[in-house]
Coordinates of C-alpha atoms in Angstrom, one line a residue:
X44 CA -66.1 -40.1 -0.4
X45 CA -63.3 -41.2 -2.8
X46 CA -62.7 -37.5 -3.5
X47 CA -62.1 -36.9 0.2
X48 CA -59.7 -39.7 0.4
X49 CA -57.8 -38.4 -2.6
X50 CA -57.8 -34.9 -1.1
X51 CA -56.5 -36.2 2.2
X52 CA -53.8 -38.1 0.4
X53 CA -52.6 -35.0 -1.4
X54 CA -52.7 -33.0 1.8
X55 CA -50.5 -35.7 3.5
X56 CA -48.1 -35.6 0.6
X57 CA -47.8 -31.8 0.7
X58 CA -47.3 -31.9 4.5
X59 CA -44.7 -34.6 4.1
X60 CA -42.9 -32.6 1.4
X61 CA -43.0 -29.5 3.7
X62 CA -41.6 -31.5 6.6
X63 CA -38.8 -32.9 4.4
X64 CA -37.9 -29.4 3.3
X65 CA -37.9 -28.2 6.9
X66 CA -35.7 -31.2 7.8
X67 CA -33.2 -30.5 5.0
X68 CA -33.2 -26.8 6.0
X69 CA -32.5 -27.7 9.6
X70 CA -29.8 -30.2 8.6
X71 CA -28.0 -27.5 6.5
X72 CA -28.0 -25.4 9.6
X73 CA -26.7 -28.1 11.8
X74 CA -23.0 -28.5 12.8
X75 CA -22.8 -31.7 10.7
X76 CA -23.4 -29.9 7.4
X77 CA -22.0 -26.5 8.3
X78 CA -18.6 -27.9 9.2
X79 CA -18.1 -30.7 6.7
X80 CA -15.6 -28.8 4.6
X81 CA -12.3 -30.5 3.8
X82 CA -9.1 -28.8 2.6
X83 CA -6.8 -31.8 2.9
X84 CA -5.5 -31.5 -0.6
X85 CA -4.4 -27.9 0.0
X86 CA -2.7 -28.9 3.2
X87 CA -1.0 -31.9 1.6
X88 CA 0.2 -29.9 -1.4
X89 CA 1.8 -27.3 0.9
X90 CA 3.5 -29.9 3.0
X91 CA 5.1 -31.5 -0.1
X92 CA 6.4 -28.1 -1.3
X93 CA 7.6 -27.3 2.1
X94 CA 9.6 -30.5 2.3
X95 CA 11.2 -29.8 -1.0
X96 CA 12.0 -26.2 0.0
X97 CA 13.7 -27.2 3.3
X98 CA 15.6 -29.9 1.4
X99 CA 16.5 -27.4 -1.3
X100 CA 15.8 -30.0 -3.9
X101 CA 14.3 -28.0 -6.8
X102 CA 16.6 -25.1 -7.8
X103 CA 19.6 -27.5 -7.8
X104 CA 18.1 -29.2 -10.9
X105 CA 18.4 -26.1 -13.1
X106 CA 21.1 -25.9 -15.8
X107 CA 23.9 -23.4 -15.2
X108 CA 23.2 -19.9 -16.5
X109 CA 25.2 -18.8 -19.5
X110 CA 24.7 -15.1 -18.5
X111 CA 27.1 -13.0 -16.5
X112 CA 25.9 -11.7 -13.2
X113 CA 24.4 -8.3 -12.6
X114 CA 27.1 -6.4 -10.7
X115 CA 25.6 -4.6 -7.6
X116 CA 28.3 -2.1 -6.8
X117 CA 28.1 -0.2 -3.4
X118 CA 30.3 1.6 -0.9
X119 CA 30.3 -0.1 2.5
X120 CA 31.3 3.2 4.1
X121 CA 28.3 5.0 2.7
X122 CA 25.1 4.4 4.7
X123 CA 22.7 5.3 1.9
X124 CA 24.6 3.2 -0.6
X125 CA 24.4 0.2 1.7
X126 CA 20.6 0.6 2.3
X127 CA 20.0 0.9 -1.5
X128 CA 22.2 -2.1 -2.0
X129 CA 20.3 -4.2 0.6
X130 CA 16.9 -3.2 -1.0
X131 CA 18.1 -4.0 -4.5
X132 CA 19.4 -7.4 -3.4
X133 CA 15.8 -8.3 -2.3
X134 CA 14.5 -7.1 -5.7
X135 CA 17.0 -9.2 -7.6
X136 CA 16.3 -12.2 -5.4
X137 CA 12.6 -12.0 -6.1
X138 CA 13.3 -11.4 -9.8
X139 CA 15.6 -14.5 -9.7
X140 CA 18.4 -12.6 -11.4
X141 CA 21.9 -13.8 -10.6
X142 CA 24.0 -11.1 -9.2
X143 CA 27.3 -10.4 -7.4
X144 CA 28.0 -7.6 -4.9
X145 CA 31.1 -5.4 -5.2
X146 CA 32.3 -3.3 -2.3
X147 CA 33.9 -0.3 -4.0
X148 CA 35.5 0.7 -0.7
X149 CA 37.6 -2.5 -0.9
X150 CA 38.0 -3.2 -4.6
X151 CA 37.6 -1.7 -8.0
X152 CA 34.7 -2.3 -10.5
X153 CA 35.6 -4.7 -13.3
X154 CA 32.8 -4.1 -15.7
X155 CA 34.0 -6.8 -18.2
X156 CA 32.6 -9.4 -15.7
X157 CA 29.1 -7.8 -15.6
X158 CA 25.9 -8.3 -17.6
X159 CA 24.9 -4.9 -16.2
X160 CA 26.0 -2.6 -13.4
X161 CA 23.7 -1.4 -10.6
X162 CA 25.5 1.4 -8.9
X163 CA 24.3 2.5 -5.5
X164 CA 27.4 4.5 -4.6
X165 CA 28.3 8.0 -5.7
X166 CA 30.0 8.6 -9.0
X167 CA 33.2 9.5 -7.2
X168 CA 33.5 5.9 -6.1
X169 CA 34.1 4.9 -9.7
X170 CA 35.9 8.0 -10.9
X171 CA 38.9 6.1 -12.2
X172 CA 36.7 3.4 -13.9
X173 CA 34.7 5.9 -15.9
X174 CA 36.5 5.4 -19.2
X175 CA 36.0 1.6 -18.9
X176 CA 32.4 2.1 -17.9
X177 CA 31.7 4.3 -20.9
X178 CA 33.4 1.8 -23.2
X179 CA 31.4 -1.1 -21.6
X180 CA 28.1 0.7 -22.2
X181 CA 28.9 1.9 -25.7
X182 CA 29.6 -1.7 -26.7
X183 CA 26.3 -3.0 -25.4
X184 CA 26.5 -2.9 -21.6
X185 CA 24.0 -1.3 -19.2
X186 CA 24.3 0.8 -16.1
X187 CA 21.6 1.8 -13.6
X188 CA 22.7 4.9 -11.6
X189 CA 20.6 4.5 -8.5
X190 CA 21.1 7.8 -6.5
X191 CA 22.2 11.4 -7.0
X192 CA 24.8 13.4 -5.2
X193 CA 26.0 17.0 -5.4
X194 CA 28.1 17.6 -8.6
X195 CA 31.8 16.7 -8.4
X196 CA 34.6 16.6 -11.0
X197 CA 33.7 13.0 -11.8
X198 CA 30.1 13.9 -12.3
X199 CA 30.9 16.9 -14.5
X200 CA 33.1 14.7 -16.7
X201 CA 30.2 12.3 -17.4
X202 CA 27.0 14.3 -17.0
X203 CA 26.5 14.8 -20.8
X204 CA 26.7 11.1 -21.4
X205 CA 23.8 10.7 -18.9
X206 CA 21.7 13.0 -20.9
X207 CA 22.1 16.1 -18.6
X208 CA 22.5 19.4 -20.3
X209 CA 22.4 21.7 -17.3
X210 CA 22.3 21.1 -13.5
X211 CA 22.2 22.7 -10.1
X212 CA 23.0 21.5 -6.6
X213 CA 20.8 19.0 -4.7
X214 CA 17.4 20.2 -3.5
X215 CA 14.8 18.4 -1.4
X216 CA 11.6 17.6 -3.4
X217 CA 8.4 15.7 -2.8
X218 CA 6.0 13.6 -4.8
X219 CA 6.3 11.8 -8.2
X220 CA 4.6 11.9 -11.5
X221 CA 5.0 8.8 -13.7
X222 CA 5.5 9.8 -17.3
X223 CA 5.9 6.2 -18.3
X224 CA 4.8 2.7 -17.2
X225 CA 8.0 2.1 -15.2
X226 CA 5.4 1.0 -12.7
X227 CA 2.9 -1.3 -14.5
X228 CA -0.3 0.5 -15.5
X229 CA 0.7 3.7 -13.8
X230 CA 1.6 6.0 -16.7
X231 CA 0.2 9.4 -15.9
X232 CA -0.3 8.6 -12.2
X233 CA 0.7 11.4 -9.8
X234 CA 1.5 11.0 -6.1
X235 CA 1.9 14.3 -4.1
X236 CA 2.2 13.1 -0.5
X237 CA 5.2 13.8 1.7
X238 CA 5.8 10.1 1.9
X239 CA 7.9 10.4 -1.3
X240 CA 10.9 12.6 -0.7
X241 CA 14.1 12.8 -2.7
X242 CA 17.3 14.8 -2.7
X243 CA 17.3 15.7 -6.4
X244 CA 19.5 17.5 -8.8
X245 CA 17.5 20.2 -10.7
X246 CA 18.5 19.3 -14.3
X247 CA 17.7 20.0 -17.9
X248 CA 17.8 16.9 -20.1
X249 CA 18.7 16.6 -23.8
X250 CA 16.0 15.6 -26.3
X251 CA 17.3 12.0 -26.7
X252 CA 16.4 11.1 -23.1
X253 CA 13.4 8.8 -22.4
X254 CA 11.8 10.4 -19.4
X255 CA 10.2 7.9 -17.0
X256 CA 9.3 10.0 -14.0
X257 CA 9.4 13.5 -12.5
X258 CA 9.0 15.0 -9.1
X259 CA 5.6 16.6 -8.3
X260 CA 7.0 20.0 -9.6
X261 CA 8.2 18.4 -12.9
X262 CA 11.9 18.1 -12.1
X263 CA 13.3 15.0 -14.0
X264 CA 13.6 12.1 -11.5
X265 CA 14.1 9.0 -13.6
X266 CA 15.1 8.5 -17.2
X267 CA 16.8 6.2 -19.7
X268 CA 19.5 7.3 -22.1
X269 CA 20.7 5.2 -25.0
X270 CA 24.5 5.3 -25.4
X271 CA 26.0 3.5 -28.3
X272 CA 24.8 -0.1 -28.2
X273 CA 23.9 0.1 -24.5
X274 CA 22.1 2.4 -22.2
X275 CA 22.1 4.3 -18.9
X276 CA 19.2 4.2 -16.4
X277 CA 19.3 7.2 -14.0
X278 CA 17.4 7.7 -10.8
X279 CA 18.0 11.3 -9.8
X280 CA 17.0 10.9 -6.2
X281 CA 17.7 9.3 -2.8
X282 CA 14.7 7.1 -1.9
X283 CA 15.4 3.7 -3.5
X284 CA 16.3 2.4 -0.1
X285 CA 12.7 1.7 1.0
X286 CA 10.4 -1.2 0.2
X287 CA 7.8 1.2 -1.2
X288 CA 10.3 2.0 -4.0
X289 CA 10.9 -1.6 -5.1
X290 CA 8.7 -1.3 -8.1
X291 CA 10.9 1.6 -9.4
X292 CA 13.9 -0.7 -9.0
X293 CA 12.3 -3.6 -10.7
X294 CA 10.9 -1.3 -13.4
X295 CA 14.3 0.3 -13.9
X296 CA 16.0 -3.0 -14.3
X297 CA 13.4 -4.4 -16.6
X298 CA 13.5 -1.4 -18.9
X299 CA 17.3 -1.2 -18.9
X300 CA 17.9 -4.0 -21.4
X301 CA 15.5 -5.2 -24.0
X302 CA 13.2 -8.3 -23.8
X303 CA 13.4 -8.7 -20.0
X304 CA 11.4 -11.4 -18.2
X305 CA 11.0 -12.0 -14.5
X306 CA 8.7 -14.1 -12.3
X307 CA 5.9 -12.8 -10.1
X308 CA 3.7 -14.4 -7.5
X309 CA 0.5 -13.1 -9.2
X310 CA -1.7 -13.2 -6.2
X311 CA -4.6 -11.1 -5.0
X312 CA -5.2 -11.7 -1.2
X313 CA -7.8 -10.2 1.0
X314 CA -7.8 -10.7 4.8
X315 CA -10.5 -9.9 7.3
X316 CA -8.9 -9.7 10.7
X317 CA -11.0 -10.4 13.9
X318 CA -13.6 -12.4 12.0
X319 CA -15.5 -14.4 13.0
X320 CA -15.2 -13.0 16.5
X321 CA -17.4 -11.9 19.3
X322 CA -19.3 -8.9 18.0
X323 CA -19.5 -5.8 20.2
X324 CA -22.9 -5.4 21.9
X325 CA -24.9 -2.1 22.1
X326 CA -25.5 0.9 20.0
X327 CA -23.2 2.9 17.7
X328 CA -24.6 6.4 17.0
X329 CA -23.9 6.5 13.3
X330 CA -25.1 3.0 12.7
X331 CA -28.3 3.5 14.6
X332 CA -28.9 6.8 12.9
X333 CA -28.6 5.2 9.5
X334 CA -30.2 1.8 10.1
X335 CA -32.0 1.9 13.5
X336 CA -30.1 -1.3 14.5
X337 CA -27.8 -2.3 17.3
X338 CA -24.3 -3.4 16.4
X339 CA -24.8 -7.2 16.2
X340 CA -27.9 -6.8 14.0
X341 CA -26.1 -4.4 11.7
X342 CA -23.2 -6.7 11.2
X343 CA -25.5 -9.7 10.5
X344 CA -28.1 -8.0 8.3
X345 CA -26.1 -5.2 6.5
X346 CA -22.3 -5.4 6.8
X347 CA -21.7 -9.1 6.1
X348 CA -24.2 -9.5 3.2
X349 CA -22.6 -6.4 1.5
X350 CA -19.1 -7.8 2.1
X351 CA -20.2 -11.0 0.4
X352 CA -21.7 -9.0 -2.5
X353 CA -18.4 -7.1 -3.0
X354 CA -16.5 -10.4 -3.0
X355 CA -18.7 -11.8 -5.7
X356 CA -18.8 -8.6 -7.8
X357 CA -15.0 -8.0 -7.8
X358 CA -13.6 -11.6 -7.7
X359 CA -12.3 -11.5 -4.1
X360 CA -11.7 -14.4 -1.8
X361 CA -11.7 -13.6 1.9
X362 CA -9.3 -15.2 4.3
X363 CA -11.1 -14.6 7.6
X364 CA -8.9 -14.9 10.7
X365 CA -10.9 -15.7 13.9
X366 CA -10.5 -15.0 17.6
X367 CA -12.4 -16.6 20.4
X368 CA -12.5 -13.8 23.0
X369 CA -11.5 -10.2 23.5
X370 CA -10.5 -11.0 27.1
X371 CA -7.0 -10.2 28.2
X372 CA -6.1 -13.5 29.9
X373 CA -2.5 -14.5 29.3
X374 CA -2.2 -17.4 31.8
X375 CA -3.7 -20.8 31.5
X376 CA -6.2 -22.4 31.9
X377 CA -8.1 -21.0 28.9
X378 CA -11.7 -21.7 28.5
X379 CA -13.9 -21.9 25.4
X380 CA -17.0 -19.8 25.0
X381 CA -20.6 -21.0 25.0
X382 CA -22.8 -22.4 22.2
X383 CA -24.1 -19.0 21.1
X384 CA -20.6 -17.7 20.1
X385 CA -19.7 -21.0 18.6
X386 CA -22.8 -20.9 16.5
X387 CA -21.8 -17.4 15.2
X388 CA -18.4 -18.8 14.3
X389 CA -20.1 -21.7 12.4
X390 CA -22.6 -19.4 10.7
X391 CA -20.2 -16.8 9.5
X392 CA -17.4 -19.3 8.8
X393 CA -19.7 -21.4 6.7
X394 CA -20.4 -18.4 4.5
X395 CA -16.8 -17.5 4.2
X396 CA -16.0 -21.0 3.0
X397 CA -19.1 -21.2 0.7
X398 CA -17.9 -18.0 -1.0
X399 CA -14.5 -19.6 -1.8
X400 CA -12.7 -18.2 1.2
X401 CA -10.6 -19.5 4.0
X402 CA -10.7 -19.6 7.8
X403 CA -7.5 -18.8 9.7
X404 CA -6.5 -17.9 13.2
X405 CA -5.9 -14.5 14.8
X406 CA -5.5 -15.9 18.3
X407 CA -7.3 -17.2 21.3
X408 CA -7.7 -13.5 22.2
X409 CA -6.3 -10.2 20.9
X410 CA -3.2 -10.3 23.1
X411 CA -0.2 -10.3 20.8
X412 CA 2.1 -13.3 21.2
X413 CA 5.2 -11.4 22.5
X414 CA 7.0 -10.9 25.8
X415 CA 8.2 -7.3 25.6
X416 CA 6.6 -5.2 28.3
X417 CA 7.1 -1.9 26.5
X418 CA 5.3 -3.1 23.4
X419 CA 2.5 -4.6 25.5
X420 CA 2.1 -1.3 27.3
X421 CA 2.0 0.7 24.0
X422 CA -1.0 -1.4 22.7
X423 CA -2.6 -1.7 26.1
X424 CA -2.1 -5.4 26.1
X425 CA -0.7 -7.8 28.7
X426 CA 2.7 -9.4 28.3
X427 CA 2.9 -13.2 28.0
X428 CA 5.1 -14.6 30.7
X429 CA 5.8 -18.0 29.3
X430 CA 6.0 -19.8 25.9
X431 CA 3.9 -22.6 27.4
X432 CA 1.0 -20.2 28.1
X433 CA 1.1 -19.0 24.5
X434 CA 1.1 -22.6 23.3
X435 CA -1.9 -23.6 25.5
X436 CA -3.9 -20.6 24.3
X437 CA -3.2 -21.5 20.6
X438 CA -4.2 -25.1 21.2
X439 CA -7.4 -23.9 23.0
X440 CA -8.3 -21.8 19.9
X441 CA -7.6 -24.6 17.5
X442 CA -9.7 -27.0 19.6
X443 CA -12.5 -24.4 19.6
X444 CA -12.4 -24.1 15.8
X445 CA -12.2 -27.8 15.5
X446 CA -15.6 -27.9 17.1
X447 CA -16.9 -25.6 14.5
X448 CA -15.1 -27.2 11.5
X449 CA -14.0 -30.7 12.5
X450 CA -12.8 -31.7 9.0
X451 CA -11.0 -28.4 8.2
X452 CA -7.3 -27.8 8.6
X453 CA -6.4 -24.3 9.8
X454 CA -3.2 -23.1 8.0
X455 CA -2.9 -19.3 8.3
X456 CA -2.1 -17.0 11.2
X457 CA -2.3 -13.2 11.4
X458 CA -0.8 -11.8 14.6
X459 CA -3.0 -9.4 16.6
X460 CA -1.9 -5.7 15.9
X461 CA 0.7 -7.3 13.6
X462 CA 3.0 -7.9 16.5
X463 CA 4.9 -11.1 17.1
X464 CA 8.3 -12.0 18.6
X465 CA 10.6 -15.0 18.3
X466 CA 9.1 -16.6 21.4
X467 CA 5.6 -16.2 20.0
X468 CA 6.6 -17.7 16.7
X469 CA 8.2 -20.7 18.5
X470 CA 4.9 -21.2 20.4
X471 CA 2.9 -21.1 17.2
X472 CA 5.1 -23.8 15.6
X473 CA 5.2 -26.0 18.7
X474 CA 1.4 -25.9 19.2
X475 CA 0.2 -25.9 15.6
X476 CA 1.6 -28.7 13.4
X477 CA -0.5 -27.6 10.4
X478 CA 0.6 -24.0 10.4
X479 CA 1.7 -22.9 7.0
X480 CA 1.5 -19.1 6.8
X481 CA 2.2 -16.1 9.1
X482 CA 0.8 -13.0 7.5
X483 CA 1.9 -9.8 9.2
X484 CA 3.2 -6.6 7.5
X485 CA 5.4 -5.9 4.5
X486 CA 6.0 -2.3 5.2
X487 CA 7.9 -1.3 8.4
X488 CA 6.4 1.1 11.0
X489 CA 8.5 4.0 12.1
X490 CA 8.8 2.7 15.7
X491 CA 9.8 -0.9 14.7
X492 CA 7.1 -2.4 16.8
X493 CA 5.5 -4.5 14.1
X494 CA 6.4 -7.9 12.9
X495 CA 7.8 -7.0 9.4
X496 CA 8.3 -9.7 6.9
X497 CA 9.6 -10.6 3.5
X498 CA 8.1 -13.3 1.3
X499 CA 10.3 -16.2 2.5
X500 CA 10.1 -19.5 4.3
X501 CA 11.6 -19.8 7.8
X502 CA 13.8 -22.6 8.9
X503 CA 10.8 -23.8 10.9
X504 CA 8.9 -24.5 7.6
X505 CA 6.4 -21.7 8.1
X506 CA 6.0 -19.2 5.2
X507 CA 6.2 -15.5 5.9
X508 CA 3.7 -13.9 3.5
X509 CA 3.0 -10.3 4.6
X510 CA 0.1 -8.0 3.8
X511 CA 1.0 -4.8 2.0
X512 CA -2.0 -2.4 2.5
X513 CA -5.2 -2.0 4.6
X514 CA -8.5 -0.2 5.0
X515 CA -11.8 0.3 3.3
X516 CA -10.8 3.3 1.3
X517 CA -8.0 4.4 -1.0
X518 CA -5.1 6.6 0.1
X519 CA -2.3 7.9 -2.0
X520 CA 0.2 6.0 0.2
X521 CA -1.7 2.7 -0.1
X522 CA -1.9 3.1 -3.9
X523 CA 1.9 3.9 -4.0
X524 CA 2.8 0.8 -2.0
X525 CA 0.3 -1.3 -4.0
X526 CA 1.8 -0.1 -7.4
X527 CA 5.3 -0.9 -6.3
X528 CA 4.5 -4.3 -4.9
X529 CA 2.5 -5.4 -7.9
X530 CA 5.2 -4.1 -10.3
X531 CA 8.0 -5.9 -8.5
X532 CA 6.5 -9.1 -7.2
X533 CA 2.9 -9.2 -8.5
X534 CA 1.2 -9.1 -5.1
X535 CA -1.9 -7.3 -3.8
X536 CA -2.4 -8.3 -0.1
X537 CA -4.9 -6.2 1.8
X538 CA -6.7 -6.4 5.1
X539 CA -9.6 -4.8 6.9
X540 CA -11.3 -5.2 10.3
X541 CA -15.1 -5.5 10.7
X542 CA -14.9 -2.8 13.4
X543 CA -12.9 -0.3 11.2
X544 CA -16.1 1.6 10.7
X545 CA -16.5 1.9 14.5
X546 CA -13.0 3.5 14.9
X547 CA -12.7 7.3 14.3
X548 CA -9.3 7.0 12.6
X549 CA -9.8 3.8 10.6
X550 CA -13.4 4.6 9.6
X551 CA -13.0 8.4 9.5
X552 CA -16.4 8.4 11.2
X553 CA -18.1 7.9 7.9
X554 CA -21.5 6.3 7.6
X555 CA -21.4 2.7 6.5
X556 CA -23.1 3.7 3.2
X557 CA -20.3 6.1 2.5
X558 CA -17.6 3.7 3.6
X559 CA -18.9 0.9 1.5
X560 CA -19.0 3.2 -1.5
X561 CA -15.3 3.9 -0.9
X562 CA -14.7 0.2 -0.6
X563 CA -16.4 -0.5 -3.9
X564 CA -14.4 2.3 -5.5
X565 CA -11.2 0.7 -4.2
X566 CA -12.1 -2.7 -5.5
X567 CA -13.3 -1.2 -8.9
X568 CA -10.0 0.6 -9.3
X569 CA -8.0 -2.5 -8.4
X570 CA -10.0 -4.7 -10.8
X571 CA -9.7 -2.1 -13.6
X572 CA -6.0 -1.5 -13.2
X573 CA -4.9 -5.1 -12.5
X574 CA -7.6 -7.4 -13.8
X575 CA -5.1 -10.2 -14.4
X576 CA -4.2 -10.7 -10.7
X577 CA -5.3 -14.2 -9.4
X578 CA -7.7 -14.1 -6.5
X579 CA -6.5 -16.6 -3.9
X580 CA -6.9 -17.5 -0.3
X581 CA -3.9 -17.4 2.1
X582 CA -3.2 -21.1 1.9
X583 CA -3.7 -21.3 -1.9
X584 CA -1.3 -18.4 -2.3
X585 CA 1.2 -20.1 0.1
X586 CA 1.5 -23.1 -2.2
X587 CA 2.4 -20.9 -5.2
X588 CA 4.6 -18.5 -3.3
X589 CA 6.6 -21.2 -1.6
X590 CA 7.0 -23.1 -4.9
X591 CA 8.2 -20.0 -6.8
X592 CA 10.7 -18.9 -4.2
X593 CA 12.6 -22.1 -4.7
X594 CA 11.9 -22.7 -8.4
X595 CA 14.7 -20.6 -9.8
X596 CA 14.9 -19.4 -13.4
X597 CA 17.5 -19.6 -16.2
X598 CA 16.9 -17.4 -19.3
X599 CA 18.7 -17.8 -22.6
X600 CA 18.2 -16.3 -26.0
X601 CA 19.1 -17.9 -29.3
X602 CA 18.4 -15.8 -32.4
X603 CA 14.9 -14.4 -31.8
X604 CA 13.8 -17.1 -29.4
X605 CA 13.6 -16.4 -25.7
X606 CA 13.9 -19.7 -23.7
X607 CA 13.1 -20.0 -20.0
X608 CA 13.8 -22.9 -17.7
X609 CA 12.5 -23.2 -14.1
X610 CA 12.2 -26.0 -11.5
X611 CA 8.6 -25.4 -10.4
X612 CA 6.4 -28.4 -9.3
X613 CA 3.1 -26.6 -10.2
X614 CA 1.3 -26.8 -13.5
X615 CA 1.3 -23.0 -14.0
X616 CA 3.5 -20.1 -13.1
X617 CA 3.6 -16.5 -14.1
X618 CA 6.1 -13.9 -15.4
X619 CA 6.2 -10.3 -16.5
X620 CA 7.8 -9.8 -19.9
X621 CA 8.8 -6.3 -21.1
X622 CA 9.4 -6.1 -24.8
X623 CA 8.5 -3.8 -27.7
X624 CA 8.8 -6.7 -30.2
X625 CA 6.0 -8.6 -31.7
X626 CA 5.5 -12.0 -30.0
X627 CA 5.3 -15.0 -32.4
X628 CA 5.3 -18.7 -31.8
X629 CA 5.0 -19.8 -28.2
X630 CA 5.8 -23.1 -26.6
X631 CA 4.2 -24.2 -23.3
X632 CA 3.0 -20.7 -22.4
X633 CA 0.3 -18.1 -23.2
X634 CA 0.7 -14.3 -23.3
X635 CA -1.6 -11.6 -22.2
X636 CA -0.9 -7.9 -22.9
X637 CA -1.4 -5.9 -19.6
X638 CA 0.2 -2.6 -20.5
X639 CA 2.1 -1.0 -23.3
X640 CA 5.1 -3.2 -23.9
X641 CA 4.2 -5.3 -20.9
X642 CA 2.9 -8.9 -21.0
X643 CA 1.7 -11.4 -18.4
X644 CA 3.2 -14.8 -19.3
X645 CA 1.5 -17.9 -18.0
X646 CA 3.8 -20.9 -18.3
X647 CA 2.5 -24.4 -18.2
X648 CA 5.8 -26.3 -18.2
X649 CA 9.2 -25.9 -16.6
X650 CA 10.6 -25.2 -20.1
X651 CA 8.8 -22.6 -22.2
X652 CA 9.8 -20.3 -25.0
X653 CA 8.5 -17.6 -27.3
X654 CA 9.7 -16.0 -30.6
X655 CA 10.3 -12.3 -30.5
X656 CA 10.2 -10.3 -33.8
X657 CA 13.4 -8.5 -34.8

């Protein structure tokens, strides 16, 4: 009898334990646990940096630079010269290099006032200054010739100094082969697409030239030529006016003079647009053929687990930007969806956050916040008629996400179809006090329909932080844009859509197995080529980007010691150092070699230094 009592007691204990486990399991699925995620520290940190930025407090604390400015010389009557000048100004700004612009149509070039000269105009524009330029370079100055023109008398008088033995007239040529690491970790890379076009002088170079790049058919495109104590950098082409060539500009500048250091954002960002969002119902032929599943089951059981696996394997943090409905309503009142869709948002959103990611906003619906009828018609959208309607839709979406994540501050916005106008931005700022980031596009589209951005903070306190590439698979163009962005500003910012695989163009009608293999190859190549990039969410990156944009930099060199002073508020910030010298004693920084003669510098103080061998 006593045995029966003991047995019954054990059974009750086991049953109680099972019930407790079930209760815990149910609790973890409840809204209470699924949504109790706090990012207050991230929000508060960004707000503090934003206030400093808008007050312009930080950079003013830097000591005056003892270096002369880079002289950016251009011809205001030459359209190509102006476009290259404008592009180079952006590069110099990101590199925090002091510079002055000189309009050669209005004044002459006084090289004695320059640390180095960046010339975007034709050689004819400085014909009478050539003797002074040659003397300047021979005595330790530097000149970056940033475009080619048909040979003239001025060119003939100087071409041997540039390393040119023989030449012909301009020819149109495509593609590029990188014979050096002018783009970081790209030595030997070849890009043959017609997206790289240059008007090039067919030339033969002398043996003393350091060849950095050629066209696809091996015509010299970029080289460095030592001249006395200084050097020439020559770009024998015409395409340095585009954002997708900024890495070549940064690389050319950083290889021109020895021991060059410049800041980078050092961020690896990955956005998933339209997620969490209502999942299309029904059957897709390729998915059903491969998995015998409808679309919602496939996304839940196959797509999302494999996306989480990729994030874990390749050190990726997803910033998932949600929408509430795919309806086309653009007039209030706007209604929230039912419990089933809210539960999907909670379920997927919890897993995004658990993996280290972030939840942002794509919109109440997929109607771009803009008021241009022509653009709305192009995308098949409806035009918003009032700013107030936009504001109400944004508040409706924020309230909806508040139900799912009541202790979570939404900070990032991605505009649907990467389209946004000034009225839409105003509506976002008015309706969303915690908005920190708008992430649209870095590269322009040929029809100027997209909201194209630089990395900068607006007067409204919202940071523009654009994405650079997209898609599940590599393309030559994406790799080219990526290489230039990473070499110039240290940013990889990529996005995909869950339904890319359902779209004939975006998914190439591949099976998911094939597309996922392509996705893994993309992430493998990225991780292998740039393992040093920091994986961050959108709001984490915003803190670092906003801080660096205002931190400034002053560089000095005494003997063999390179000293750098910044005004950052963060405990670590990053730089690219190009040097062929051995690095010795370091103060408040660490060094990681990332390519031949290229180092990632992690600074842990506003003042840091390193000794460079002679």
